[in-house]
Short mmCIF file of C-alpha atoms in Angstrom, two decimals:
data_model
loop_
_atom_site.label_atom_id
_atom_site.label_comp_id
_atom_site.label_asym_id
_atom_site.label_seq_id
_atom_site.Cartn_x
_atom_site.Cartn_y
_atom_site.Cartn_z
CA MET A 1 141.47 72.61 54.18
CA SER A 2 143.61 69.51 53.67
CA LYS A 3 146.09 69.24 50.81
CA LEU A 4 144.44 70.29 47.55
CA LYS A 5 143.49 67.43 45.25
CA VAL A 6 143.71 68.11 41.52
CA ALA A 7 142.91 66.08 38.43
CA VAL A 8 143.36 66.63 34.69
CA LEU A 9 140.83 66.28 31.88
CA GLY A 10 142.52 66.31 28.49
CA ILE A 11 146.19 66.70 27.68
CA ASP A 12 145.77 67.66 24.02
CA HIS A 13 147.93 70.76 24.55
CA ARG A 14 151.30 70.89 26.28
CA HIS A 15 150.01 73.71 28.47
CA ALA A 16 148.83 70.85 30.71
CA PHE A 17 152.48 70.40 31.78
CA GLY A 18 152.78 73.89 33.24
CA MET A 19 149.30 73.95 34.70
CA LEU A 20 149.69 70.70 36.62
CA GLY A 21 153.39 71.21 37.39
CA ASN A 22 152.79 74.60 39.00
CA MET A 23 149.93 73.25 41.12
CA LEU A 24 152.11 70.37 42.32
CA GLN A 25 154.86 72.86 43.22
CA GLN A 26 152.30 74.53 45.50
CA GLY A 27 151.81 71.24 47.33
CA ALA A 28 148.74 69.89 45.54
CA ASP A 29 148.28 66.16 44.88
CA CYS A 30 147.21 64.79 41.49
CA VAL A 31 144.57 62.10 42.02
CA GLY A 32 144.38 61.17 38.35
CA TRP A 33 143.99 62.20 34.74
CA TRP A 34 142.03 61.31 31.64
CA THR A 35 142.52 62.08 27.99
CA ASP A 36 140.89 60.89 24.81
CA GLY A 37 143.11 58.65 22.72
CA THR A 38 146.83 59.22 22.31
CA PRO A 39 147.47 62.94 21.74
CA GLU A 40 151.00 64.08 20.90
CA PRO A 41 151.80 65.36 24.45
CA LEU A 42 150.97 61.96 25.99
CA GLU A 43 154.51 60.56 26.16
CA GLY A 44 155.95 63.73 27.65
CA PHE A 45 153.11 64.02 30.17
CA VAL A 46 153.63 60.47 31.45
CA LYS A 47 157.38 61.05 31.75
CA ARG A 48 156.89 64.27 33.68
CA PHE A 49 154.14 62.96 35.98
CA PRO A 50 154.81 59.21 36.34
CA ASP A 51 152.98 58.90 39.67
CA ALA A 52 149.70 60.33 38.41
CA PRO A 53 147.30 57.50 37.49
CA ARG A 54 145.48 57.51 34.16
CA MET A 55 141.75 56.98 34.52
CA ALA A 56 139.39 55.32 32.08
CA SER A 57 136.74 58.04 31.76
CA VAL A 58 135.69 61.55 32.65
CA ASP A 59 133.25 60.09 35.18
CA ALA A 60 136.09 58.22 36.90
CA VAL A 61 137.99 61.48 37.34
CA LEU A 62 134.95 63.28 38.72
CA ASP A 63 134.15 60.36 41.03
CA ALA A 64 137.60 60.78 42.58
CA LYS A 65 136.25 64.12 43.92
CA PRO A 66 139.19 66.42 43.24
CA ASP A 67 138.98 69.99 44.49
CA LEU A 68 140.16 71.31 41.13
CA VAL A 69 140.06 69.97 37.60
CA ILE A 70 142.66 71.17 35.09
CA ILE A 71 141.40 71.11 31.50
CA SER A 72 143.69 71.15 28.46
CA ALA A 73 141.55 69.17 26.04
CA ILE A 74 140.82 70.19 22.44
CA PRO A 75 139.63 73.83 22.72
CA SER A 76 136.11 73.19 21.45
CA ASP A 77 135.65 70.48 24.12
CA ARG A 78 136.82 72.51 27.12
CA ALA A 79 133.57 74.27 27.99
CA ALA A 80 131.52 71.07 28.16
CA LEU A 81 134.13 69.39 30.36
CA ALA A 82 134.25 72.43 32.63
CA ILE A 83 130.48 72.43 33.00
CA ARG A 84 130.44 68.72 33.88
CA ALA A 85 133.08 69.35 36.55
CA MET A 86 131.34 72.38 38.04
CA GLU A 87 128.00 70.59 38.13
CA ALA A 88 129.79 67.87 40.10
CA GLY A 89 130.88 70.49 42.65
CA ILE A 90 134.45 70.86 41.39
CA ASP A 91 136.32 74.08 40.57
CA VAL A 92 138.02 74.44 37.19
CA MET A 93 141.28 75.78 35.80
CA SER A 94 141.01 75.76 32.02
CA ASP A 95 143.70 76.19 29.44
CA LYS A 96 143.10 79.10 27.10
CA PRO A 97 140.87 79.51 25.21
CA GLY A 98 138.36 78.48 27.83
CA CYS A 99 135.67 78.23 25.16
CA THR A 100 135.30 78.67 21.41
CA THR A 101 131.76 80.04 20.89
CA MET A 102 129.47 82.61 22.48
CA ASP A 103 126.95 79.85 23.24
CA GLN A 104 129.61 78.01 25.23
CA LEU A 105 130.54 81.20 27.10
CA ASN A 106 126.89 81.85 27.99
CA ALA A 107 126.55 78.26 29.23
CA LEU A 108 129.67 78.70 31.38
CA ARG A 109 128.31 81.93 32.86
CA ASP A 110 125.03 80.21 33.68
CA CYS A 111 126.82 77.23 35.25
CA VAL A 112 129.00 79.43 37.48
CA ALA A 113 125.91 81.36 38.59
CA ARG A 114 124.04 78.12 39.38
CA THR A 115 126.83 76.21 41.07
CA GLY A 116 128.98 78.89 42.68
CA ARG A 117 132.10 77.15 41.39
CA ILE A 118 135.27 78.85 40.14
CA TRP A 119 135.98 78.87 36.39
CA SER A 120 139.50 80.18 35.97
CA VAL A 121 141.51 80.37 32.76
CA ASP A 122 145.27 80.02 33.00
CA PHE A 123 146.43 82.80 30.67
CA SER A 124 149.96 81.47 30.79
CA GLU A 125 151.58 84.46 29.06
CA ARG A 126 150.74 86.38 32.24
CA PHE A 127 150.39 83.76 34.96
CA GLU A 128 153.43 81.66 34.03
CA VAL A 129 155.86 84.51 33.21
CA PRO A 130 157.78 86.00 36.17
CA CYS A 131 158.58 89.30 34.43
CA VAL A 132 154.85 90.01 34.15
CA THR A 133 154.66 89.60 37.93
CA ARG A 134 157.44 92.19 38.34
CA ALA A 135 155.80 94.53 35.81
CA ALA A 136 152.56 94.36 37.78
CA GLU A 137 154.41 95.28 40.96
CA LEU A 138 156.05 98.26 39.26
CA VAL A 139 152.76 99.48 37.82
CA GLN A 140 151.07 99.18 41.21
CA GLU A 141 153.93 101.17 42.76
CA GLY A 142 153.31 103.97 40.24
CA ALA A 143 156.64 103.52 38.44
CA ILE A 144 155.19 104.55 35.07
CA GLY A 145 152.15 106.56 36.17
CA ARG A 146 148.75 105.66 34.80
CA VAL A 147 148.75 102.99 32.09
CA ILE A 148 147.27 104.32 28.86
CA GLN A 149 148.21 101.63 26.32
CA THR A 150 149.47 98.09 25.96
CA VAL A 151 151.04 96.58 22.85
CA GLY A 152 151.06 92.79 23.00
CA LEU A 153 152.94 90.65 20.47
CA GLY A 154 152.34 86.90 20.44
CA PRO A 155 154.41 85.19 17.74
CA HIS A 156 154.45 81.40 17.76
CA ARG A 157 156.41 78.68 15.94
CA LEU A 158 154.19 76.47 13.81
CA ASN A 159 156.02 73.12 14.10
CA ARG A 160 153.63 71.83 11.45
CA PRO A 161 154.65 68.13 11.53
CA THR A 162 153.67 67.81 15.20
CA ARG A 163 150.31 69.57 14.95
CA PRO A 164 147.12 67.45 15.14
CA ASP A 165 144.22 67.84 12.73
CA TRP A 166 142.17 69.92 15.18
CA PHE A 167 144.87 72.60 15.21
CA PHE A 168 144.00 73.50 11.60
CA ASP A 169 140.19 73.36 12.09
CA PRO A 170 138.71 76.70 13.24
CA ALA A 171 135.56 74.93 14.48
CA ARG A 172 137.75 73.05 16.96
CA ASN A 173 140.50 75.57 17.79
CA GLY A 174 138.30 78.66 17.76
CA GLY A 175 140.45 80.71 15.37
CA ILE A 176 143.68 82.61 15.99
CA LEU A 177 142.06 85.53 17.84
CA THR A 178 139.97 83.35 20.14
CA ASP A 179 142.98 81.21 20.85
CA ILE A 180 146.30 82.99 21.25
CA ALA A 181 145.07 86.61 21.23
CA SER A 182 143.13 85.92 24.42
CA HIS A 183 146.49 86.19 26.21
CA GLN A 184 147.01 89.74 25.05
CA ILE A 185 143.40 90.75 25.77
CA ASP A 186 143.89 89.49 29.31
CA GLN A 187 147.00 91.63 29.74
CA PHE A 188 145.32 94.71 28.25
CA LEU A 189 142.41 94.52 30.70
CA TYR A 190 144.69 93.72 33.63
CA PHE A 191 147.23 96.49 33.16
CA THR A 192 144.80 99.23 32.14
CA GLY A 193 142.26 98.25 34.80
CA ALA A 194 139.49 98.18 32.19
CA THR A 195 136.47 95.95 32.77
CA ASP A 196 135.21 96.18 29.18
CA ALA A 197 136.43 97.41 25.81
CA GLU A 198 135.37 98.16 22.27
CA VAL A 199 136.94 96.11 19.49
CA THR A 200 137.85 98.77 16.92
CA LEU A 201 139.90 96.47 14.65
CA ALA A 202 139.87 92.72 14.21
CA SER A 203 141.54 90.86 11.38
CA ALA A 204 142.48 87.22 10.92
CA THR A 205 144.06 86.07 7.69
CA SER A 206 145.66 83.00 6.15
CA VAL A 207 149.00 84.09 4.76
CA GLY A 208 150.22 80.51 4.43
CA GLY A 209 147.06 79.37 2.69
CA ASP A 210 145.40 76.69 4.82
CA PHE A 211 144.57 78.16 8.26
CA GLN A 212 144.52 81.47 10.13
CA ASP A 213 148.16 82.27 10.81
CA PHE A 214 148.12 86.07 11.28
CA GLY A 215 145.77 88.22 13.34
CA GLU A 216 145.51 91.65 14.91
CA ILE A 217 143.14 93.46 17.26
CA ALA A 218 142.79 97.04 18.44
CA LEU A 219 140.91 97.73 21.68
CA ARG A 220 139.58 100.97 23.14
CA ALA A 221 138.30 101.61 26.65
CA PRO A 222 137.94 104.68 28.87
CA GLU A 223 141.00 103.44 30.79
CA GLY A 224 143.28 103.00 27.77
CA HIS A 225 144.01 101.57 24.35
CA GLY A 226 145.47 98.27 23.20
CA TYR A 227 147.05 96.79 20.09
CA ILE A 228 147.57 93.05 19.61
CA ARG A 229 149.40 91.08 16.94
CA VAL A 230 149.54 87.27 16.91
CA ASP A 231 151.02 84.94 14.31
CA TRP A 232 152.52 81.54 13.51
CA PHE A 233 155.68 82.78 11.79
CA THR A 234 158.43 82.35 14.38
CA PRO A 235 161.53 81.29 12.40
CA ASP A 236 163.48 78.15 13.26
CA GLY A 237 166.59 80.16 14.19
CA LEU A 238 164.96 81.53 17.33
CA PRO A 239 165.96 79.39 20.34
CA THR A 240 162.42 79.31 21.75
CA TRP A 241 158.86 79.00 20.50
CA GLY A 242 158.23 82.73 20.13
CA ASP A 243 159.63 86.18 20.88
CA GLY A 244 156.65 87.24 23.00
CA ARG A 245 156.72 90.87 24.05
CA LEU A 246 154.54 93.31 25.94
CA THR A 247 154.97 97.08 26.04
CA ILE A 248 153.11 99.00 28.75
CA LEU A 249 152.91 102.73 28.12
CA GLY A 250 152.22 104.95 31.12
CA THR A 251 151.83 108.68 31.58
CA GLU A 252 155.23 108.80 33.31
CA GLY A 253 157.21 105.95 31.80
CA THR A 254 157.32 102.72 29.82
CA ILE A 255 157.87 99.05 30.61
CA GLU A 256 158.84 96.59 27.90
CA LEU A 257 158.83 92.86 28.59
CA ARG A 258 160.93 90.51 26.48
CA LYS A 259 159.46 87.41 28.01
CA TYR A 260 161.19 84.40 26.53
CA VAL A 261 164.32 85.65 24.77
CA ASP A 262 166.30 88.84 24.23
CA VAL A 263 167.56 88.46 20.67
CA GLY A 264 171.24 89.27 20.16
CA VAL A 265 171.87 90.14 23.82
CA GLY A 266 172.23 86.88 25.69
CA ILE A 267 170.57 83.83 27.15
CA GLY A 268 167.83 83.80 29.72
CA THR A 269 164.22 84.83 29.99
CA ASP A 270 162.14 87.50 31.74
CA HIS A 271 163.91 90.64 30.61
CA LEU A 272 162.20 93.84 31.81
CA LEU A 273 163.14 97.26 30.43
CA LEU A 274 162.00 100.23 32.55
CA THR A 275 162.22 103.90 31.60
CA ASN A 276 160.70 106.74 33.64
CA GLY A 277 161.66 110.14 35.00
CA THR A 278 164.60 108.85 37.03
CA ARG A 279 165.36 105.33 35.77
CA CYS A 280 166.47 103.79 32.48
CA GLU A 281 167.47 100.20 33.12
CA LYS A 282 167.18 96.55 32.23
CA ILE A 283 166.00 94.29 35.05
CA ASP A 284 166.36 90.52 35.37
CA ALA A 285 162.88 89.60 36.59
CA SER A 286 163.27 85.82 36.43
CA ASP A 287 162.94 85.53 40.21
CA ALA A 288 159.67 87.46 40.53
CA GLY A 289 157.52 84.38 41.11
CA LEU A 290 154.16 83.11 39.85
CA PRO A 291 151.53 84.05 42.45
CA TYR A 292 148.50 82.91 40.41
CA PHE A 293 148.72 79.28 41.52
CA ALA A 294 148.98 79.90 45.25
CA ARG A 295 146.22 82.47 45.00
CA LEU A 296 143.95 80.03 43.18
CA ILE A 297 144.45 77.50 45.97
CA ALA A 298 143.49 80.20 48.47
CA ASP A 299 140.43 81.08 46.38
CA ILE A 300 139.30 77.46 46.35
CA ARG A 301 139.66 77.37 50.13
CA ASP A 302 138.20 80.80 50.92
CA ARG A 303 135.74 81.18 47.97
CA SER A 304 137.51 84.41 47.08
CA GLU A 305 138.76 85.93 43.79
CA THR A 306 142.39 86.86 44.41
CA ALA A 307 143.92 84.91 41.50
CA MET A 308 141.62 86.47 38.90
CA PRO A 309 138.13 87.95 39.24
CA GLN A 310 135.53 85.69 37.71
CA ALA A 311 134.14 88.59 35.68
CA HIS A 312 137.60 89.14 34.17
CA ALA A 313 137.82 85.56 32.85
CA PHE A 314 134.42 85.91 31.22
CA LYS A 315 135.23 89.33 29.72
CA VAL A 316 138.53 88.20 28.20
CA MET A 317 136.84 85.35 26.39
CA GLU A 318 133.90 87.54 25.38
CA LEU A 319 136.22 90.08 23.74
CA ALA A 320 138.28 87.37 22.05
CA LEU A 321 135.15 85.75 20.63
CA ARG A 322 133.77 89.12 19.56
CA ALA A 323 137.02 89.97 17.77
CA GLN A 324 137.03 86.57 16.06
CA GLU A 325 133.44 87.07 14.87
CA ILE A 326 134.30 90.48 13.44
CA ALA A 327 137.40 89.12 11.70
CA ASP A 328 135.57 86.12 10.25
CA ALA A 329 132.72 88.32 8.98
#
């Protein structure tokens, strides 16, 4: 396979920066991008990727025949764009959430079955965080025994003046559980090894008054349990967008990840705290790497599933949508 060609459909969310940037670091070429109108990330995207040409339409991007399309459009538009790409014979890496309704998810499942294309979702709180890579290695080595629970916390800063109208519209963003809680559902399934789960608690509320800004989920599976809390209440004093944390409880130890900041301790990211029968230490995991992107390139070449099983991507979104439906009801 020659150098991978990628293109971008929609830059409505800044996640497009990391998605494209990490693929370019793996040696891919960007053949072009399209977005509707002038979304807020536009100026930053052009500055970061000045050599990538903007194209006039979705069809123009697809006609360029990239191997992979990266999608970070408005959440409610992502499934339709992914289906157009896959029907054109192109694999897809979608921003999360990959879809916002069960009908969209069913259409994506049908399209993958018909076309044989890859529909991957870049759950960036796992795939773009080196300390999660190191935690996975430790779990696979048996450092904490069998995983029996995950606790995932996903606080975010609102930055209200910069948010577009669609951000506050649940029909377009999918709701807080469909959107940001999908990260924590992904990590629960991955670290416990579960392939399905029961949603035993789902709540989404509007503390601030005009949109869902607090949510929680509890999950139960034969392999383990999970608790998730997501919110838009990160205070301005924090030096990053959110104090995202993950605790992985095992039968023989515990791993805690302080992904983006370690409040009151010092600068830096990717702090890993490990406690087991013989170790009690803090590990700098910032050099652990991000294998998802290289693995996805290999999957596109080999038609394999090393970056993320296709069934896993579908199940994460199914559980997120199910939790959102329960909360909204």
